Amino acid sequence: LKEFNGFEVKTEGDAFMGAFGNCLDACRYCTAVQHQLLTTKWPKAIYSNMMARVQDDDQGRIIWKGLRVRMGFHTGEPNDKENPVTTRTDYFGRDVNYAARVSSIGAGGQILISSASLRDMLPFYSSLSEPLQGEPPFGMEFGERYEFAELKCYVEYIGRFKLKGITTDNCEG
């Protein structure tokens, strides 16, 4: 996390929450972790599990291999306070809940981002295959992809989602 200007806030069950100064660092971190998981030499027995088997895309590139972790992030302004037990900063509030819900709708191996994060990332990328403009979903159609060459990944619009406990609006990703 430190390499990407982030830090671990807390763990809850099998999940943990990290915080970053900007969405670009969060995206770089998530991309690096997913790449590391994809390139790890797992014990062969793991590949017999359907959720860990090796899968290729239609161009013969390996897109799944081994253990998978779902990840997600959202850009916002959390509330913070010191945890009296750990004396570390803890974050809470609507934006923290929003980020957790964005992560929860993903599948292993995916990185989901909110439209707020995508909007904040756009100025960092001059190499988009085609500039995205306007407000979310930026004129994107379901399934449409845009390359982020610097990260060697793409953004694909997967639609609007109702997020549990978030009543003011929906998530677009």
XYZ file of C-alpha atoms in Angstrom:
173
model
C 0.000 0.000 0.000
C 2.744 2.471 0.885
C 4.183 2.227 -2.641
C 0.858 3.624 -3.876
C 0.529 6.343 -1.205
C -2.116 4.392 0.674
C -2.562 2.887 4.101
C -4.687 0.207 5.709
C -7.532 1.712 7.715
C -9.045 -1.469 9.155
C -10.050 -5.053 8.499
C -13.536 -6.482 8.763
C -13.945 -10.228 8.322
C -12.193 -11.221 5.108
C -12.078 -7.637 3.822
C -9.902 -4.662 4.496
C -10.257 -0.972 3.817
C -7.468 1.179 2.479
C -7.322 4.919 1.988
C -5.489 6.866 -0.710
C -4.894 10.519 -1.389
C -6.445 10.241 -4.858
C -8.304 7.799 -7.060
C -5.358 7.354 -9.429
C -3.241 5.851 -6.632
C -6.161 3.636 -5.596
C -6.570 2.420 -9.175
C -2.847 1.748 -9.556
C -2.859 -0.223 -6.313
C -5.890 -2.324 -7.283
C -4.457 -3.000 -10.736
C -1.089 -4.039 -9.280
C -2.718 -6.421 -6.780
C -4.874 -8.056 -9.471
C -1.831 -8.432 -11.723
C 0.162 -9.993 -8.879
C -2.631 -12.481 -8.211
C -2.795 -13.340 -11.909
C 0.970 -13.931 -12.218
C 1.499 -15.808 -8.922
C 2.591 -19.442 -9.275
C -0.177 -21.103 -7.285
C -0.071 -24.759 -6.205
C -1.529 -26.869 -9.036
C -4.307 -28.173 -6.771
C -5.839 -24.679 -6.679
C -6.568 -24.780 -10.415
C -8.948 -27.721 -9.932
C -11.342 -25.374 -8.137
C -13.777 -23.920 -10.664
C -13.338 -20.404 -9.225
C -9.538 -20.606 -9.556
C -9.121 -22.360 -12.891
C -7.136 -20.826 -15.736
C -9.295 -18.988 -18.274
C -8.357 -17.229 -21.499
C -10.168 -14.472 -23.343
C -11.169 -14.702 -27.000
C -7.647 -13.606 -28.013
C -5.896 -16.344 -26.020
C -4.717 -14.077 -23.176
C -4.954 -15.428 -19.632
C -7.544 -13.379 -17.784
C -8.135 -15.577 -14.699
C -5.693 -17.839 -12.908
C -5.631 -18.807 -9.249
C -7.236 -17.028 -6.348
C -9.454 -14.072 -7.175
C -10.205 -11.009 -5.111
C -12.934 -8.470 -5.763
C -11.945 -4.849 -5.293
C -13.606 -1.502 -5.625
C -13.243 2.138 -4.811
C -15.123 5.399 -4.660
C -13.967 9.001 -4.435
C -15.372 11.070 -1.607
C -14.829 12.890 1.666
C -15.148 10.529 4.632
C -15.635 11.433 8.256
C -12.742 10.404 10.470
C -11.937 9.834 14.120
C -9.218 8.144 16.119
C -9.908 4.542 17.074
C -9.495 4.463 20.884
C -8.085 0.919 20.841
C -5.618 1.121 17.942
C -5.101 4.918 18.051
C -5.228 4.820 14.253
C -7.484 6.976 12.110
C -10.787 5.317 11.265
C -13.052 6.468 8.461
C -16.842 6.273 8.353
C -19.836 7.923 6.714
C -21.732 7.886 3.444
C -18.695 7.797 1.145
C -17.134 4.914 3.082
C -20.428 3.000 2.859
C -20.632 3.820 -0.842
C -17.118 2.438 -1.437
C -17.940 -0.751 0.456
C -21.113 -1.257 -1.587
C -19.287 -0.679 -4.877
C -16.764 -3.357 -3.890
C -19.485 -5.765 -2.794
C -21.181 -6.008 -6.188
C -18.016 -7.135 -7.954
C -16.859 -10.655 -8.695
C -13.463 -12.097 -7.901
C -10.852 -10.623 -10.219
C -12.810 -7.438 -10.879
C -12.083 -3.868 -9.845
C -15.253 -1.806 -9.725
C -15.163 1.967 -9.494
C -17.869 4.506 -8.973
C -18.674 7.078 -11.622
C -17.267 9.712 -9.234
C -13.882 7.979 -9.306
C -13.944 7.573 -13.069
C -14.725 11.274 -13.452
C -11.774 12.148 -11.185
C -9.428 9.817 -13.098
C -10.166 11.187 -16.567
C -7.817 14.204 -16.400
C -4.880 11.852 -15.683
C -5.243 9.938 -18.932
C -4.377 11.469 -22.249
C -4.185 8.076 -23.942
C -7.843 7.141 -23.748
C -8.814 5.527 -27.021
C -11.515 8.198 -27.293
C -12.113 11.047 -24.832
C -15.040 10.642 -22.446
C -16.964 13.834 -21.898
C -19.966 15.114 -19.974
C -21.413 13.556 -16.851
C -21.550 9.871 -15.882
C -21.971 7.565 -17.670
C -20.174 9.860 -20.149
C -22.294 8.677 -23.057
C -21.046 5.114 -22.638
C -23.312 2.266 -23.655
C -23.579 -0.987 -21.682
C -20.494 -3.131 -22.356
C -18.572 -0.315 -24.029
C -14.856 -0.260 -23.145
C -12.249 2.470 -22.940
C -8.542 1.698 -22.651
C -6.331 3.230 -19.984
C -2.981 2.482 -21.616
C -0.922 3.737 -18.660
C -2.494 1.083 -16.417
C -2.750 -1.595 -19.118
C -6.440 -1.975 -18.341
C -9.791 -0.764 -19.535
C -12.980 0.670 -18.126
C -16.188 -1.078 -19.127
C -19.583 0.425 -18.393
C -21.679 -2.212 -16.615
C -24.725 -0.123 -15.784
C -26.527 1.351 -12.784
C -26.881 -0.489 -9.495
C -29.026 0.071 -6.440
C -26.670 -0.015 -3.484
C -27.842 -1.400 -0.142
C -28.194 1.368 2.413
C -27.528 4.146 -0.111
C -30.792 5.983 -0.629
C -29.832 9.224 -2.356
C -28.772 7.840 -5.726
C -27.588 4.794 -7.622
C -24.124 3.602 -8.487
C -22.901 3.652 -12.032
C -19.796 1.694 -12.876
